XYZ file of C-alpha atoms in Angstrom:
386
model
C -57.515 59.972 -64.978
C -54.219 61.146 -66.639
C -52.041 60.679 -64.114
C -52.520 57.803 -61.433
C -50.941 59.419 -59.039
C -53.571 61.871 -58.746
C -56.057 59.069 -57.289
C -53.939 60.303 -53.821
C -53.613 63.494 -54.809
C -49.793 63.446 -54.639
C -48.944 66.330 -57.085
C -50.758 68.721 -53.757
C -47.709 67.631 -51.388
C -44.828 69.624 -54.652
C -44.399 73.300 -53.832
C -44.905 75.609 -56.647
C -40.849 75.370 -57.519
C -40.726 71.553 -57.344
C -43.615 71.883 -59.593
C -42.451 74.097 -62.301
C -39.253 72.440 -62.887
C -41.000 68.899 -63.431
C -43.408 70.592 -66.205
C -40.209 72.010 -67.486
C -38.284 68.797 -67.629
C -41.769 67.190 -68.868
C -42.924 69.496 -71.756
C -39.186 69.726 -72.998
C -38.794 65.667 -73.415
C -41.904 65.290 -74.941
C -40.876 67.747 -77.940
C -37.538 66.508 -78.259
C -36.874 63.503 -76.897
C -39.684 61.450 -76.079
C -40.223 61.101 -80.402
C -37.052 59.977 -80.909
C -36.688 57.035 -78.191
C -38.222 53.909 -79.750
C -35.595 54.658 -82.664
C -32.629 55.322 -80.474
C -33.661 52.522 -78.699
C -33.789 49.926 -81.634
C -30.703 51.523 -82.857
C -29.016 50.832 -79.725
C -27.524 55.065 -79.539
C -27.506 58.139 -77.626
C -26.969 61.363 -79.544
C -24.190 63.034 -78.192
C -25.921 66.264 -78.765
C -28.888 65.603 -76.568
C -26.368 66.551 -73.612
C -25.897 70.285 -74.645
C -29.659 70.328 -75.059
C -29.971 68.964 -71.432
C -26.958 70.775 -70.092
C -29.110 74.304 -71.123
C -32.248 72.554 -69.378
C -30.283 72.531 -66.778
C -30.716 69.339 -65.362
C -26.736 68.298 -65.529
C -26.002 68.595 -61.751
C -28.743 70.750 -60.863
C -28.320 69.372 -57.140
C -25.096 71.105 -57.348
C -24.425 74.445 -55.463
C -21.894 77.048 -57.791
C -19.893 76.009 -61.136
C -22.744 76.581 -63.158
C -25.400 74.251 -61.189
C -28.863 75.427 -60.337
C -28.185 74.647 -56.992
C -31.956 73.040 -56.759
C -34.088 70.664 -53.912
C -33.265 67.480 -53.633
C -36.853 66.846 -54.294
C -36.583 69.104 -57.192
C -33.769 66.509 -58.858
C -35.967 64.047 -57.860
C -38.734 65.162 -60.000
C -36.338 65.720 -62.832
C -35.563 61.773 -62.610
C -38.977 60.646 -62.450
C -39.435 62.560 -65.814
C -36.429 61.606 -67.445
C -36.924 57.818 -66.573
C -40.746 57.875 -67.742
C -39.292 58.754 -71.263
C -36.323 56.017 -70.996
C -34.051 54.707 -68.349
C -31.230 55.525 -70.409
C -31.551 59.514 -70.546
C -31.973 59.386 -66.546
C -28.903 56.816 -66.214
C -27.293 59.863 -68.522
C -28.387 62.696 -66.583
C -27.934 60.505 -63.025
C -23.977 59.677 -63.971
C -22.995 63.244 -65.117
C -24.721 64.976 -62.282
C -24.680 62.900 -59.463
C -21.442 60.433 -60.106
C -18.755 62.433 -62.785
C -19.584 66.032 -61.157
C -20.759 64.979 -57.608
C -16.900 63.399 -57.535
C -15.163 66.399 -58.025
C -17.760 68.849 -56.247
C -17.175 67.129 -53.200
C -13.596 65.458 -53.595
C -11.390 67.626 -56.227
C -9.308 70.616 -56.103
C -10.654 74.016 -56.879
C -8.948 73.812 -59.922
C -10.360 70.532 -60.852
C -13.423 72.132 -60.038
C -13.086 75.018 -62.176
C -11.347 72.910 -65.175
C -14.180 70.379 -65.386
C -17.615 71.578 -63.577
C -18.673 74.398 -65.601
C -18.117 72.703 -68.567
C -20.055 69.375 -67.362
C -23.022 71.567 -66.170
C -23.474 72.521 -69.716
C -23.350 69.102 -71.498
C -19.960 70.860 -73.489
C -17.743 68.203 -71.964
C -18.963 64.286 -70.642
C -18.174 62.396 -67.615
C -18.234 58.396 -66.866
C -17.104 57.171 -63.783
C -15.017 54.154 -63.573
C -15.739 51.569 -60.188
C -17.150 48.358 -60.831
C -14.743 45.902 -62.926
C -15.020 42.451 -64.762
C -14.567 40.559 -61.474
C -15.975 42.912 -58.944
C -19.274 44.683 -59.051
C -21.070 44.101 -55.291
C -17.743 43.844 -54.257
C -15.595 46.955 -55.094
C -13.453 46.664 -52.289
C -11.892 43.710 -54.410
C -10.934 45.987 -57.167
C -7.457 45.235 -59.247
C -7.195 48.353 -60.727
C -3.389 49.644 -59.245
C -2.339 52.870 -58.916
C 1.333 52.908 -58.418
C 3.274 56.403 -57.834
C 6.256 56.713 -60.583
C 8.323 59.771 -59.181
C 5.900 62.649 -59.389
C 3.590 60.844 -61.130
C 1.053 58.043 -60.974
C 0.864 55.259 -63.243
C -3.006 53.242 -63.435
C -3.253 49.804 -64.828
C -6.557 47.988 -64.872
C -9.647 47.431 -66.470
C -13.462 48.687 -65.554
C -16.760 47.199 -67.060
C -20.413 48.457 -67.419
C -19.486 52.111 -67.239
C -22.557 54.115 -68.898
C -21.174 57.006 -70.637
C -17.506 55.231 -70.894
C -17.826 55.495 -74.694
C -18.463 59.421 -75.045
C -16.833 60.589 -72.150
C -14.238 63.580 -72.035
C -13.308 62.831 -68.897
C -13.477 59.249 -66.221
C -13.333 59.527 -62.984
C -11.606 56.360 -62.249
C -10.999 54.453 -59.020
C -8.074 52.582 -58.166
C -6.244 50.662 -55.521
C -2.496 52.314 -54.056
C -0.436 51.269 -51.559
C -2.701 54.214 -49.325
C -5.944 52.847 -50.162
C -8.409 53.790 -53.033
C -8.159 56.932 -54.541
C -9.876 58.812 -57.266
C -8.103 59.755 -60.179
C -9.326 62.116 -63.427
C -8.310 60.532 -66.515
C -8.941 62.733 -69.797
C -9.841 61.297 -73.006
C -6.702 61.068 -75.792
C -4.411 60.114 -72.457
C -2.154 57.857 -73.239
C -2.698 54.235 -72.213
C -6.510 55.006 -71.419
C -8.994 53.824 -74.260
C -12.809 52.664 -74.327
C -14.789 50.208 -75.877
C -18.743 50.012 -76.213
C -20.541 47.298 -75.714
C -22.733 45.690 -77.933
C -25.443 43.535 -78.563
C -27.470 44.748 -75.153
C -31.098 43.981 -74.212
C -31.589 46.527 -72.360
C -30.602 50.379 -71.603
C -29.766 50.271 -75.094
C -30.547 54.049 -75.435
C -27.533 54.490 -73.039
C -23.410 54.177 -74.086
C -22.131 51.116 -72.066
C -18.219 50.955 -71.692
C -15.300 48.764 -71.038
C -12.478 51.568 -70.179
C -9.047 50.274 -70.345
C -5.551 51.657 -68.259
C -2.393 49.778 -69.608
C 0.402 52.294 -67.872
C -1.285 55.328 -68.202
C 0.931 58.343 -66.584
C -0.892 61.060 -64.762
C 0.092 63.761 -62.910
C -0.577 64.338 -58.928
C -3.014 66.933 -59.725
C -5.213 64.131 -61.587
C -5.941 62.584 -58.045
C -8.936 63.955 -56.243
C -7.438 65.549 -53.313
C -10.016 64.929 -51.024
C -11.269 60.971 -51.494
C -9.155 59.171 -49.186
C -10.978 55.629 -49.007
C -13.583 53.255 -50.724
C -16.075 55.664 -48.711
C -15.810 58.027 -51.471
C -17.130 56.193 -54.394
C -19.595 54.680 -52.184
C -20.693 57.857 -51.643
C -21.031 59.293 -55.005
C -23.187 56.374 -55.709
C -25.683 57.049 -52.806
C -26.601 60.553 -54.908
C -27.138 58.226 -57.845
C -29.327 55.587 -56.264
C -31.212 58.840 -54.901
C -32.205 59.307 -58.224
C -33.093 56.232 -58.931
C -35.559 56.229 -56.369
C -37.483 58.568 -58.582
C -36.763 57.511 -61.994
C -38.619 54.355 -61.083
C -41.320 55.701 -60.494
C -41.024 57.664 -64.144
C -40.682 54.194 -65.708
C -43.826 53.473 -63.731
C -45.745 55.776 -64.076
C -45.404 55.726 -67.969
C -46.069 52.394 -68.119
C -49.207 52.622 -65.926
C -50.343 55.336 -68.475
C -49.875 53.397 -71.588
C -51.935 50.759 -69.898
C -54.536 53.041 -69.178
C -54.869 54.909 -72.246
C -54.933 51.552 -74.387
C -57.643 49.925 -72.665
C -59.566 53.003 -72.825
C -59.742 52.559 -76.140
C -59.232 48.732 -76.893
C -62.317 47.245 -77.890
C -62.796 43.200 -76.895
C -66.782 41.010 -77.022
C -68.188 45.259 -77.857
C -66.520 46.937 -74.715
C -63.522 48.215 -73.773
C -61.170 46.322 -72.279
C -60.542 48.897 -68.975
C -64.558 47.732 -68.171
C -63.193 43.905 -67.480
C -62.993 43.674 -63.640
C -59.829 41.391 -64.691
C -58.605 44.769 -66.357
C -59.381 46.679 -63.408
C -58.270 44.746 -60.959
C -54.360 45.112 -62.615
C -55.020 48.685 -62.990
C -56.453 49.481 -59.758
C -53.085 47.288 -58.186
C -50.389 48.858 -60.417
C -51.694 52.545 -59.031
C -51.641 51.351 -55.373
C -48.039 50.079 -56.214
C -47.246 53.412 -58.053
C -48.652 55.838 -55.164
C -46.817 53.683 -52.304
C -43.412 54.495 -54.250
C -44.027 57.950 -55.081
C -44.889 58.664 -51.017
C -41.728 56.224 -50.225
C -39.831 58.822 -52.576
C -41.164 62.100 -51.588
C -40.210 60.681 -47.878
C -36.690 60.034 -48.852
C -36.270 63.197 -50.069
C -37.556 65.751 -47.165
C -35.007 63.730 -45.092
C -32.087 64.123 -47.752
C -32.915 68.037 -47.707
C -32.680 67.511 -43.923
C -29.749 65.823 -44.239
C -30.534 62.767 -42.371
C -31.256 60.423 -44.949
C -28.828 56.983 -44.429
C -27.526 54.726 -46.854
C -30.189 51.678 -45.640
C -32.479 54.205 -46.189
C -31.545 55.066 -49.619
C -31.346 50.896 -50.225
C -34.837 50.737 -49.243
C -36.149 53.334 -51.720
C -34.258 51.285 -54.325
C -34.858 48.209 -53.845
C -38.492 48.964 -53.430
C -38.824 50.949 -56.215
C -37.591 49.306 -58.786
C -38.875 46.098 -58.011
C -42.316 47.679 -57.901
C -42.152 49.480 -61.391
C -40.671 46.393 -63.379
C -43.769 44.346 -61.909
C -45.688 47.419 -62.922
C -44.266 47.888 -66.698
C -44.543 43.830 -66.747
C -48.316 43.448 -65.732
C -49.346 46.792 -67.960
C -47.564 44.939 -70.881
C -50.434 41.922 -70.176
C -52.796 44.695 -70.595
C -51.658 45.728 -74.130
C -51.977 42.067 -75.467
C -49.499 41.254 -78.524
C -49.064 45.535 -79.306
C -47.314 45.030 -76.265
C -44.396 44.159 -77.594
C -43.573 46.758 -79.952
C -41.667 49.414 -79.479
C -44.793 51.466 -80.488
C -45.568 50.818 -76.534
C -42.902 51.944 -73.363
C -44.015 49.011 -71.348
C -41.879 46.302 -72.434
C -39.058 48.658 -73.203
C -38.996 50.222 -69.596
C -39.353 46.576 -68.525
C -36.378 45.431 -70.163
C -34.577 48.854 -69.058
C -35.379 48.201 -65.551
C -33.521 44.367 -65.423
C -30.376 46.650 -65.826
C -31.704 49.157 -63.059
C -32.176 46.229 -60.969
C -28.941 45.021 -60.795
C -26.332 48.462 -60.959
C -24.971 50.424 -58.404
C -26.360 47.802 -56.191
C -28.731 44.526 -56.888
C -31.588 44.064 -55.417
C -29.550 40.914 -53.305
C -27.077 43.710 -51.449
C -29.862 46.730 -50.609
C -31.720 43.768 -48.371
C -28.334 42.841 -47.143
C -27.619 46.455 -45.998
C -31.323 46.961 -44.925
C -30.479 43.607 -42.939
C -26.961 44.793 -41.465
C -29.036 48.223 -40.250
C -32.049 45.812 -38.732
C -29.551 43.585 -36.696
C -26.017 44.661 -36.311
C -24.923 41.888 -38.404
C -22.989 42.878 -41.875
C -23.651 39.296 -43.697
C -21.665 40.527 -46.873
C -18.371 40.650 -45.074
């Protein structure tokens, strides 16, 4: 079987649409990306080319409706994630902080003219975007944030720092979020303002085919059209980062997926005592568990996304997909990794590299720890973080 999700004949529930654009996503990373991961990878980089290549795919805000977006199905984004995490965590975590964190912030919070200034541009992979929330000292706990924005006349001035922003490094543009004597706001700061500088960090273990930032304010002036007219509270952010953890949802299940694959395909062919391994019932018993694991999240997924395109889907439910899904697909890229014995841990495999991807996807834009505490808080009234 090439695909285990076809054991529950999964691919029948995509219409036609939802199905084209995955192949399209698919076929394109396996030509020009899927080659070139183990070495980015190793090399701890992310071409900055690769997001005019994916910004005329078209999967740079393809949610998005006008501005150069395709305007697609939630499902259909979905998809998109699931194929751009089952090559690497770090092209999704690309893809998921343009689209659904840098542009999703000014599609539903800027000006038209921020719209028109930045969108267009970010659709097509010509310009970057990071977006600035969690800081040294406050990452479950944004509300704590230090970052000040102080109004100077006409003008604003931000001082602060943010930490672990993917993108922060090659970005034309942050969306950063700061404190004021109104509450948080959102503010676009442009790359070569003064006062606002990056630094990349180093020496990762995982996502390392992903730009990881410290950004930097120390006074840096902006203008009142730099604030995003429209984000008038912490709600805002917390928003923008319910259309990433969508994604992540799905990209799981990529990371998954691939891993289940590599599994499959090498004990197909892995001879042990004159047999291949996959005829062990040892073998396939992990096999046969890793696919019942991979179907439950892909069904747990699809879910989650009819109700987003009904527009019902809640945050708790959002926190179940993720916490769920990612827990299930690091135990998955873990367990195939037993199955590929000591080739397991090169980078000739995905297994071990999704595995080591996924310990970051476990613990941003919420751990594990706070999606049971807001499934929790929606089971019995009782917010336990607060």
């Amino acid at each position: 079987m090439q695909d285990p999700l076809e054991l529950l004949d999964i691919p029948s529930l995509l219409g036609d649409e939802e199905r084209d654009i995955q192949a399209t996503v698919a076929a394109y990373l396996s030509d020009h990306v899927r080659p070139h991961i183990a070495s980015w990878f190793e090399a701890g980089i992310l071409p900055r080319e690769l997001a005019q290549e994916l910004g005329k795919l078209g999967v740079l805000g393809m949610h998005l409706e006008g501005y150069g977006c395709a305007g697609t199905s939630a499902l259909a984004y979905g998809l998109a994630c699931l194929e751009l995490e089952a090559v690497d965590s770090g092209i999704r975590s690309f893809v998921s902080v343009q689209g659904s964190l840098s542009m999703y912030s000014i599609w539903k919070y800027g000006s038209e003219e921020q719209k028109q200034e930045w969108l267009p541009r970010l659709a097509a992979g010509e310009a970057i975007g990071s977006f600035g929330l969690t800081e040294p000292d406050f990452g479950s706990n944004p509300s704590g944030m230090r970052t000040r924005a102080v109004r100077d006349g006409a003008d604003w001035m931000l001082n602060g720092t943010k930490m672990w922003i993917t993108n922060g490094g090659l970005a034309d543009v942050a969306t950063v979020w700061a404190r004021t004597e109104e509450g948080v706001r959102g503010f676009l700061v442009p790359r070569g303002t003064p006062g606002f500088s990056t630094r990349d960090i180093k020496q990762k273990l995982s996502m390392r085919a992903s730009v990881t930032s410290e950004l930097v304010l120390e006074d840096v002036r902006l203008p009142e059209s730099a604030r995003l007219p429209l984000a008038t509270s912490l709600r805002a952010p917390l928003t923008c980062l319910n259309e990433a953890r969508f994604g992540i949802v799905f990209g799981a299940v990529g990371a998954a997926r691939d891993s289940l694959q590599a599994a499959l395909g090498y004990s197909g062919t892995r001879i042990q005592f004159d047999q291949p391994i996959a005829s062990f019932q040892l073998t396939q018993r992990k096999l046969a568990s890793m696919t019942v694991q991979l179907s439950n999240s892909m069904l747990l997924a699809l879910h989650l996304a009819r109700l987003k395109e009904a527009g019902t889907l809640k945050p708790e439910q959002i926190s179940v997909g993720k916490y769920n899904n990612v827990e299930s697909a690091i135990a998955i890229a873990r367990e195939s990794r037993t199955i590929l014995g000591a080739n397991g841990i090169s980078l000739e495999y995905s297994p071990l590299r999704h595995a080591n991807n996924l310990e970051s996807v476990l613990t941003y834009e919420g751990t594990s720890d706070i999606h049971l505490l807001s499934i929790g808080h929606a089971l019995t009234g009782i917010a336990a973080f607060r």
